[in-house]
mmCIF file of C-alpha atoms in Angstrom:
data_model
loop_
_atom_site.group_PDB
_atom_site.id
_atom_site.type_symbol
_atom_site.label_atom_id
_atom_site.label_comp_id
_atom_site.label_asym_id
_atom_site.label_seq_id
_atom_site.Cartn_x
_atom_site.Cartn_y
_atom_site.Cartn_z
ATOM 1 C CA MET A 26 -0.508 0.009 0.428
ATOM 2 C CA PRO A 27 2.448 2.213 0.359
ATOM 3 C CA LEU A 28 4.330 2.062 -3.278
ATOM 4 C CA LEU A 29 0.488 2.358 -4.961
ATOM 5 C CA LEU A 30 -0.427 5.481 -2.584
ATOM 6 C CA LEU A 31 3.553 6.494 -3.711
ATOM 7 C CA LEU A 32 2.891 5.653 -7.520
ATOM 8 C CA SER A 33 -0.447 8.157 -7.217
ATOM 9 C CA THR A 34 0.779 10.716 -5.510
ATOM 10 C CA VAL A 35 4.060 10.829 -7.754
ATOM 11 C CA LEU A 36 1.925 10.658 -10.611
ATOM 12 C CA GLY A 37 -0.507 13.374 -9.975
ATOM 13 C CA PHE A 38 3.180 15.371 -9.759
ATOM 14 C CA VAL A 39 4.560 14.507 -12.906
ATOM 15 C CA LEU A 40 1.396 14.002 -15.210
ATOM 16 C CA HIS A 41 -0.481 17.348 -13.866
ATOM 17 C CA GLY A 42 -1.544 19.050 -17.263
ATOM 18 C CA HIS A 43 -0.253 16.297 -19.813
ATOM 19 C CA PRO A 44 -4.099 14.459 -20.881
ATOM 20 C CA SER A 45 -1.984 12.329 -23.329
ATOM 21 C CA VAL A 46 0.715 10.851 -21.276
ATOM 22 C CA GLN A 47 -2.361 10.187 -18.322
ATOM 23 C CA LYS A 48 -4.316 8.067 -21.002
ATOM 24 C CA ALA A 49 -0.798 6.379 -21.962
ATOM 25 C CA VAL A 50 -0.622 5.219 -17.861
ATOM 26 C CA VAL A 51 -4.539 4.912 -18.191
ATOM 27 C CA ASN A 52 -3.440 1.978 -21.403
ATOM 28 C CA SER A 53 -0.800 0.550 -19.895
ATOM 29 C CA ALA A 54 -0.538 -2.182 -18.038
ATOM 30 C CA LEU A 55 -1.500 -0.848 -15.693
ATOM 31 C CA ALA A 56 -4.973 -0.858 -16.135
ATOM 32 C CA ASP A 57 -4.785 -4.915 -16.012
ATOM 33 C CA PHE A 58 -4.728 -5.005 -12.861
ATOM 34 C CA PRO A 59 -8.054 -5.592 -10.888
ATOM 35 C CA ILE A 60 -10.274 -2.435 -8.907
ATOM 36 C CA ILE A 61 -6.810 -0.527 -10.210
ATOM 37 C CA GLY A 62 -7.382 -0.817 -13.473
ATOM 38 C CA ASP A 63 -10.909 0.458 -13.420
ATOM 39 C CA GLN A 64 -9.491 3.409 -10.615
ATOM 40 C CA LEU A 65 -7.399 4.886 -12.647
ATOM 41 C CA ARG A 66 -9.940 4.644 -16.077
ATOM 42 C CA GLY A 67 -12.658 6.217 -14.117
ATOM 43 C CA ASN A 68 -10.092 8.562 -11.422
ATOM 44 C CA VAL A 69 -6.975 9.870 -13.833
ATOM 45 C CA HIS A 70 -8.529 13.181 -14.146
ATOM 46 C CA SER A 71 -8.817 13.774 -10.960
ATOM 47 C CA VAL A 72 -5.571 12.224 -9.500
ATOM 48 C CA GLN A 73 -4.181 14.504 -7.702
ATOM 49 C CA GLY A 74 0.191 15.347 -5.861
ATOM 50 C CA SER A 75 -0.278 15.795 -1.836
ATOM 51 C CA GLY A 76 2.942 16.199 -0.126
ATOM 52 C CA VAL A 77 1.008 14.654 2.894
ATOM 53 C CA ALA A 78 0.633 11.096 0.508
ATOM 54 C CA LEU A 79 3.893 11.782 -1.104
ATOM 55 C CA VAL A 80 5.093 11.648 2.861
ATOM 56 C CA ILE A 81 3.984 8.775 4.156
ATOM 57 C CA GLY A 82 4.061 6.438 0.906
ATOM 58 C CA VAL A 83 8.407 7.829 1.453
ATOM 59 C CA LEU A 84 8.751 6.580 4.826
ATOM 60 C CA GLY A 85 6.284 3.735 4.864
ATOM 61 C CA LEU A 86 8.001 2.900 1.657
ATOM 62 C CA LEU A 87 11.228 2.652 3.211
ATOM 63 C CA TYR A 88 10.892 1.680 6.340
ATOM 64 C CA GLY A 89 9.730 -2.348 5.017
ATOM 65 C CA ALA A 90 12.618 -2.088 2.544
ATOM 66 C CA VAL A 91 14.767 -1.450 5.828
ATOM 67 C CA GLY A 92 12.886 -4.737 7.679
ATOM 68 C CA ILE A 93 13.080 -6.145 4.320
ATOM 69 C CA ALA A 94 17.121 -5.882 4.172
ATOM 70 C CA GLN A 95 17.765 -7.143 7.189
ATOM 71 C CA VAL A 96 16.060 -9.635 7.343
ATOM 72 C CA LEU A 97 18.554 -10.472 3.942
ATOM 73 C CA GLN A 98 21.346 -10.075 6.025
ATOM 74 C CA HIS A 99 20.005 -12.156 8.449
ATOM 75 C CA ALA A 100 19.000 -15.396 6.322
ATOM 76 C CA MET A 101 22.470 -14.539 4.831
ATOM 77 C CA ALA A 102 24.307 -14.685 7.731
ATOM 78 C CA GLU A 103 22.656 -17.694 8.906
ATOM 79 C CA VAL A 104 23.740 -19.279 5.513
ATOM 80 C CA TRP A 105 27.434 -19.615 5.889
ATOM 81 C CA ASN A 106 27.189 -19.234 9.809
ATOM 82 C CA VAL A 107 28.518 -16.304 10.782
ATOM 83 C CA PRO A 108 29.190 -16.545 14.436
ATOM 84 C CA GLY A 109 26.917 -14.017 16.879
ATOM 85 C CA VAL A 110 29.929 -11.844 17.498
ATOM 86 C CA GLU A 111 31.993 -11.293 14.299
ATOM 87 C CA ARG A 112 28.253 -9.928 13.029
ATOM 88 C CA PRO A 113 27.737 -5.703 11.704
ATOM 89 C CA GLY A 114 25.895 -3.658 14.434
ATOM 90 C CA TYR A 115 22.416 -1.558 13.547
ATOM 91 C CA TRP A 116 24.412 1.382 11.311
ATOM 92 C CA PRO A 117 26.831 -1.125 9.081
ATOM 93 C CA ARG A 118 23.939 -3.423 8.242
ATOM 94 C CA LEU A 119 21.915 0.577 7.459
ATOM 95 C CA ALA A 120 24.466 1.261 5.181
ATOM 96 C CA ARG A 121 24.139 -2.060 3.574
ATOM 97 C CA SER A 122 20.571 -1.665 3.034
ATOM 98 C CA LEU A 123 20.941 0.910 1.746
ATOM 99 C CA LEU A 124 23.586 0.533 -1.309
ATOM 100 C CA LEU A 125 21.193 -2.805 -1.338
ATOM 101 C CA PHE A 126 18.347 0.385 -2.924
ATOM 102 C CA SER A 127 20.807 1.672 -4.730
ATOM 103 C CA THR A 128 21.801 -0.915 -6.811
ATOM 104 C CA LEU A 129 18.742 -2.495 -6.638
ATOM 105 C CA ALA A 130 16.843 0.618 -8.232
ATOM 106 C CA GLY A 131 20.184 0.738 -10.937
ATOM 107 C CA GLY A 132 19.336 -2.599 -11.224
ATOM 108 C CA LEU A 133 15.258 -2.403 -12.663
ATOM 109 C CA LEU A 134 16.646 0.874 -14.570
ATOM 110 C CA LEU A 135 18.822 -0.927 -17.000
ATOM 111 C CA ALA A 136 16.404 -3.922 -17.156
ATOM 112 C CA THR A 137 12.862 -1.365 -17.673
ATOM 113 C CA ALA A 138 15.628 0.130 -20.275
ATOM 114 C CA ALA A 139 17.321 -2.893 -22.571
ATOM 115 C CA ALA A 140 13.948 -4.204 -22.728
ATOM 116 C CA THR A 141 12.398 -1.462 -24.222
ATOM 117 C CA LEU A 142 15.242 -1.121 -26.306
ATOM 118 C CA THR A 143 14.995 -5.005 -27.393
ATOM 119 C CA GLY A 144 10.836 -4.540 -28.381
ATOM 120 C CA THR A 145 12.247 -1.331 -30.277
ATOM 121 C CA ALA A 146 14.517 -3.387 -32.695
ATOM 122 C CA LEU A 147 12.675 -6.186 -32.009
ATOM 123 C CA ALA A 148 9.470 -7.341 -33.409
ATOM 124 C CA GLY A 149 6.720 -10.579 -33.001
ATOM 125 C CA LEU A 150 9.551 -13.754 -31.045
ATOM 126 C CA PRO A 151 11.996 -12.821 -32.194
ATOM 127 C CA ALA A 152 11.742 -9.816 -29.558
ATOM 128 C CA ARG A 153 9.939 -12.101 -26.554
ATOM 129 C CA VAL A 154 13.169 -14.061 -26.590
ATOM 130 C CA GLY A 155 15.812 -11.489 -26.348
ATOM 131 C CA ALA A 156 14.032 -9.909 -23.700
ATOM 132 C CA LEU A 157 14.064 -12.908 -21.712
ATOM 133 C CA VAL A 158 17.349 -13.435 -22.228
ATOM 134 C CA LEU A 159 18.650 -9.937 -21.980
ATOM 135 C CA SER A 160 15.555 -10.473 -18.546
ATOM 136 C CA ALA A 161 18.651 -14.090 -16.697
ATOM 137 C CA LEU A 162 21.946 -12.035 -18.112
ATOM 138 C CA LEU A 163 20.810 -8.883 -16.256
ATOM 139 C CA ASN A 164 18.970 -11.064 -13.350
ATOM 140 C CA THR A 165 22.342 -12.496 -13.032
ATOM 141 C CA ALA A 166 24.364 -9.891 -12.598
ATOM 142 C CA LEU A 167 22.092 -8.100 -10.239
ATOM 143 C CA CYS A 168 21.976 -11.219 -7.581
ATOM 144 C CA LEU A 169 25.686 -11.945 -7.927
ATOM 145 C CA ALA A 170 25.738 -7.473 -7.290
ATOM 146 C CA CYS A 171 23.398 -8.043 -4.119
ATOM 147 C CA PHE A 172 23.992 -11.075 -2.900
ATOM 148 C CA ARG A 173 28.512 -9.548 -2.507
ATOM 149 C CA ILE A 174 26.176 -7.084 -0.930
ATOM 150 C CA LEU A 175 24.681 -8.972 1.852
ATOM 151 C CA THR A 176 27.344 -12.186 1.888
ATOM 152 C CA PRO A 177 29.853 -11.433 4.936
ATOM 153 C CA SER A 178 33.655 -10.519 3.553
ATOM 154 C CA GLU A 179 34.781 -14.170 4.528
ATOM 155 C CA ALA A 180 33.023 -15.693 0.887
ATOM 156 C CA PRO A 181 35.394 -14.838 -2.778
ATOM 157 C CA ILE A 182 33.016 -12.890 -4.396
ATOM 158 C CA ARG A 183 33.689 -16.896 -7.107
ATOM 159 C CA ALA A 184 31.915 -18.109 -4.099
ATOM 160 C CA LEU A 185 28.974 -16.466 -5.062
ATOM 161 C CA VAL A 186 28.946 -17.317 -8.750
ATOM 162 C CA PRO A 187 26.525 -21.116 -9.025
ATOM 163 C CA GLY A 188 23.664 -20.013 -7.055
ATOM 164 C CA CYS A 189 23.742 -16.339 -8.927
ATOM 165 C CA VAL A 190 24.512 -18.473 -12.042
ATOM 166 C CA ILE A 191 21.135 -21.350 -11.085
ATOM 167 C CA ALA A 192 19.421 -17.783 -9.836
ATOM 168 C CA GLY A 193 18.798 -15.558 -11.999
ATOM 169 C CA PRO A 194 17.376 -17.665 -15.298
ATOM 170 C CA LEU A 195 14.397 -18.544 -12.578
ATOM 171 C CA PHE A 196 13.763 -15.063 -11.429
ATOM 172 C CA ALA A 197 13.335 -14.043 -15.068
ATOM 173 C CA VAL A 198 10.915 -16.769 -15.562
ATOM 174 C CA LEU A 199 8.926 -16.123 -12.991
ATOM 175 C CA GLN A 200 8.702 -12.594 -14.222
ATOM 176 C CA ALA A 201 7.614 -13.664 -17.684
ATOM 177 C CA PHE A 202 4.971 -16.043 -15.790
ATOM 178 C CA GLY A 203 3.410 -12.831 -13.680
ATOM 179 C CA ALA A 204 3.281 -10.867 -16.622
ATOM 180 C CA VAL A 205 1.083 -13.178 -18.061
ATOM 181 C CA LEU A 206 -0.433 -13.782 -14.917
ATOM 182 C CA VAL A 207 -1.745 -10.351 -15.107
ATOM 183 C CA THR A 208 -2.323 -10.275 -18.663
ATOM 184 C CA HIS A 209 -4.489 -13.276 -19.472
ATOM 185 C CA GLN A 210 -5.682 -14.015 -16.285
ATOM 186 C CA LEU A 211 -6.542 -11.348 -14.360
ATOM 187 C CA ARG A 212 -7.637 -8.957 -17.179
ATOM 188 C CA HIS A 213 -11.213 -10.145 -17.802
ATOM 189 C CA ALA A 214 -11.109 -10.807 -14.080
ATOM 190 C CA THR A 215 -14.505 -9.398 -11.725
ATOM 191 C CA ALA A 216 -13.365 -7.381 -9.094
ATOM 192 C CA VAL A 217 -14.259 -9.105 -5.634
ATOM 193 C CA TYR A 218 -12.222 -12.533 -8.388
ATOM 194 C CA GLY A 219 -9.374 -10.074 -9.317
ATOM 195 C CA PHE A 220 -8.509 -8.410 -5.481
ATOM 196 C CA PHE A 221 -8.087 -12.203 -4.207
ATOM 197 C CA ALA A 222 -6.377 -13.362 -7.288
ATOM 198 C CA THR A 223 -4.118 -10.732 -7.313
ATOM 199 C CA VAL A 224 -3.527 -10.539 -3.094
ATOM 200 C CA ILE A 225 -2.928 -14.185 -3.610
ATOM 201 C CA GLY A 226 -0.664 -14.889 -6.973
ATOM 202 C CA LEU A 227 1.676 -11.868 -5.409
ATOM 203 C CA LEU A 228 2.082 -14.123 -2.160
ATOM 204 C CA SER A 229 3.084 -16.427 -3.820
ATOM 205 C CA TRP A 230 6.011 -15.162 -6.394
ATOM 206 C CA LEU A 231 7.485 -13.528 -3.012
ATOM 207 C CA TYR A 232 7.218 -16.570 -1.538
ATOM 208 C CA LEU A 233 8.981 -17.877 -3.970
ATOM 209 C CA ALA A 234 11.711 -15.176 -4.697
ATOM 210 C CA ALA A 235 12.859 -15.888 -1.092
ATOM 211 C CA GLN A 236 13.052 -19.856 -2.233
ATOM 212 C CA ILE A 237 14.749 -18.734 -5.261
ATOM 213 C CA THR A 238 17.178 -16.673 -2.702
ATOM 214 C CA LEU A 239 17.445 -18.936 0.042
ATOM 215 C CA TYR A 240 18.660 -22.132 -2.253
ATOM 216 C CA ALA A 241 21.239 -19.853 -4.737
ATOM 217 C CA ALA A 242 22.573 -19.051 -1.494
ATOM 218 C CA GLU A 243 22.075 -22.780 0.075
ATOM 219 C CA THR A 244 24.118 -23.633 -2.959
ATOM 220 C CA ASN A 245 26.777 -21.316 -2.293
ATOM 221 C CA VAL A 246 28.719 -23.044 0.494
ATOM 222 C CA VAL A 247 27.876 -26.335 -0.016
ATOM 223 C CA LEU A 248 29.847 -25.988 -3.072
ATOM 224 C CA HIS A 249 31.881 -23.088 -1.794
ATOM 225 C CA ARG A 250 32.698 -25.585 1.727
ATOM 226 C CA ARG A 251 32.073 -29.235 -0.473
ATOM 227 C CA LEU A 252 29.987 -29.759 1.522
ATOM 228 C CA TRP A 253 29.321 -33.071 0.071
ATOM 229 C CA PRO A 254 28.366 -36.247 0.657
ATOM 230 C CA ARG A 255 25.781 -35.859 3.154
ATOM 231 C CA SER A 256 24.097 -38.668 4.676
ATOM 232 C CA LEU A 257 20.427 -39.559 5.163
ATOM 233 C CA LEU A 258 20.541 -41.520 8.617
ATOM 234 C CA GLN A 259 22.473 -41.493 11.485
ATOM 235 C CA PRO A 260 25.157 -42.800 12.310
ATOM 236 C CA PRO A 261 27.310 -42.846 10.718
ATOM 237 C CA LEU A 262 28.220 -39.094 10.456
ATOM 238 C CA THR A 263 29.800 -37.958 7.304
ATOM 239 C CA ALA A 264 33.131 -36.212 7.178
ATOM 240 C CA ALA A 265 29.953 -32.987 5.934
ATOM 241 C CA ASP A 266 27.516 -33.778 7.754
ATOM 242 C CA GLN A 267 30.267 -33.108 11.122
ATOM 243 C CA GLU A 268 31.115 -29.876 9.103
ATOM 244 C CA VAL A 269 27.853 -28.610 9.182
ATOM 245 C CA LEU A 270 27.607 -29.535 13.015
ATOM 246 C CA LYS A 271 30.591 -27.910 13.773
ATOM 247 C CA ALA A 272 29.348 -24.469 12.065
ATOM 248 C CA VAL A 273 26.169 -24.425 13.352
ATOM 249 C CA ALA A 274 27.411 -25.216 17.032
ATOM 250 C CA ARG A 275 29.704 -21.660 16.467
ATOM 251 C CA GLN A 276 28.239 -19.722 15.063
ATOM 252 C CA GLU A 277 25.920 -19.524 18.188
ATOM 253 C CA GLU A 278 29.276 -17.570 19.945
ATOM 254 C CA ARG A 279 27.882 -14.656 21.725
ATOM 255 C CA ARG A 280 31.267 -12.805 23.549
ATOM 256 C CA PRO A 281 34.812 -12.333 22.479
ATOM 257 C CA GLU A 282 35.875 -14.414 24.933
ATOM 258 C CA GLN A 283 33.584 -16.647 24.167
ATOM 259 C CA HIS A 284 35.303 -19.855 22.394
ATOM 260 C CA VAL A 285 33.725 -23.377 21.467
ATOM 261 C CA ASP A 286 34.349 -26.764 20.662
ATOM 262 C CA VAL A 287 32.727 -29.175 18.641
ATOM 263 C CA ALA A 288 33.599 -33.374 19.980
ATOM 264 C CA PHE A 289 32.214 -36.253 17.810
ATOM 265 C CA THR A 290 32.453 -39.181 19.880
ATOM 266 C CA ASP A 291 32.770 -42.900 17.557
ATOM 267 C CA GLU A 292 29.844 -44.978 16.407
ATOM 268 C CA GLY A 293 27.718 -46.751 18.626
ATOM 269 C CA ASN A 294 30.166 -45.023 21.926
ATOM 270 C CA GLU A 295 27.828 -42.362 22.267
ATOM 271 C CA SER A 296 26.121 -43.480 25.432
ATOM 272 C CA THR A 297 29.958 -43.556 27.274
ATOM 273 C CA ARG A 298 29.721 -40.170 26.299
ATOM 274 C CA PRO A 299 31.383 -38.731 30.527
ATOM 275 C CA GLY A 300 28.616 -36.567 31.245
ATOM 276 C CA ARG A 301 25.358 -37.746 29.359
ATOM 277 C CA HIS A 302 23.981 -40.633 31.250
ATOM 278 C CA ASP A 303 26.222 -42.025 33.791
ATOM 279 C CA PRO A 304 26.101 -40.261 37.887
ATOM 280 C CA PRO A 305 29.003 -38.325 38.560
ATOM 281 C CA SER A 306 31.425 -40.359 39.698
ATOM 282 C CA THR A 307 33.301 -40.222 43.797
ATOM 283 C CA ASP A 308 37.149 -40.842 44.782
ATOM 284 C CA SER A 309 36.422 -43.189 46.908
ATOM 285 C CA GLY A 310 33.862 -45.952 47.276
ATOM 286 C CA THR A 311 32.960 -45.504 50.832
ATOM 287 C CA MET A 312 31.138 -43.061 51.889
ATOM 288 C CA PRO A 313 31.865 -39.972 54.037
ATOM 289 C CA ASP A 314 31.184 -40.168 57.897
ATOM 290 C CA PRO A 315 27.623 -37.986 59.056
#
């Protein structure tokens, strides 16, 4: 909602006194959205810029975007098993968030310009194929830049390439699927049905995008640390299993003076670990005098 409020306010400022541009906006892809498209068609002449709405929209957008960026940084730290004592504080995380916003904005503008040029230079099927390929390449580069910002510095940039090569084309397919869903499935939907379909489709799209991002990050970790093969049933534990468990345990370090060491018992002798099942032993077998 803050983004829609910001969009309508900016359009009110930009399109004021330009009826031809207003008509172009009404006939654009925005008109295909249920409810929103009808509101644009019926109230395009009444759209006006509001300073209060602009401030609310900007603040709401920044608040939500900072929260998303913080969650992404936390997810990357968890995936790479960064100990709590080594994780950045609030201000470094905020600086990374702002850098992430700038990168995403630049990538979005570049992708839009490239898609426009492709559509202008080509027509028909070659234009659609070219736009999809170009989108996959740009998404891969943008994903690599964002992963570099979000991932701890201990991981070299070459370790981030495999997951981005996988995620870039998947994001392009996801974007194409979203465009087809809006233009072909929701164009003639009723207001009530279209509203629920839009909300459910948006939540599903965000869920799939989040899953692609996490799987790409986990792929980078597995390939960089060579965490394979893994056992489905334990015992025994493979070397990769032990490395993962060590990293998970060391991840819980919270203070500089805290140090976590991990050891594994032999297979079948787990019950002989001191302090696990056996009662504490005494120095002699006799009880002290009362």
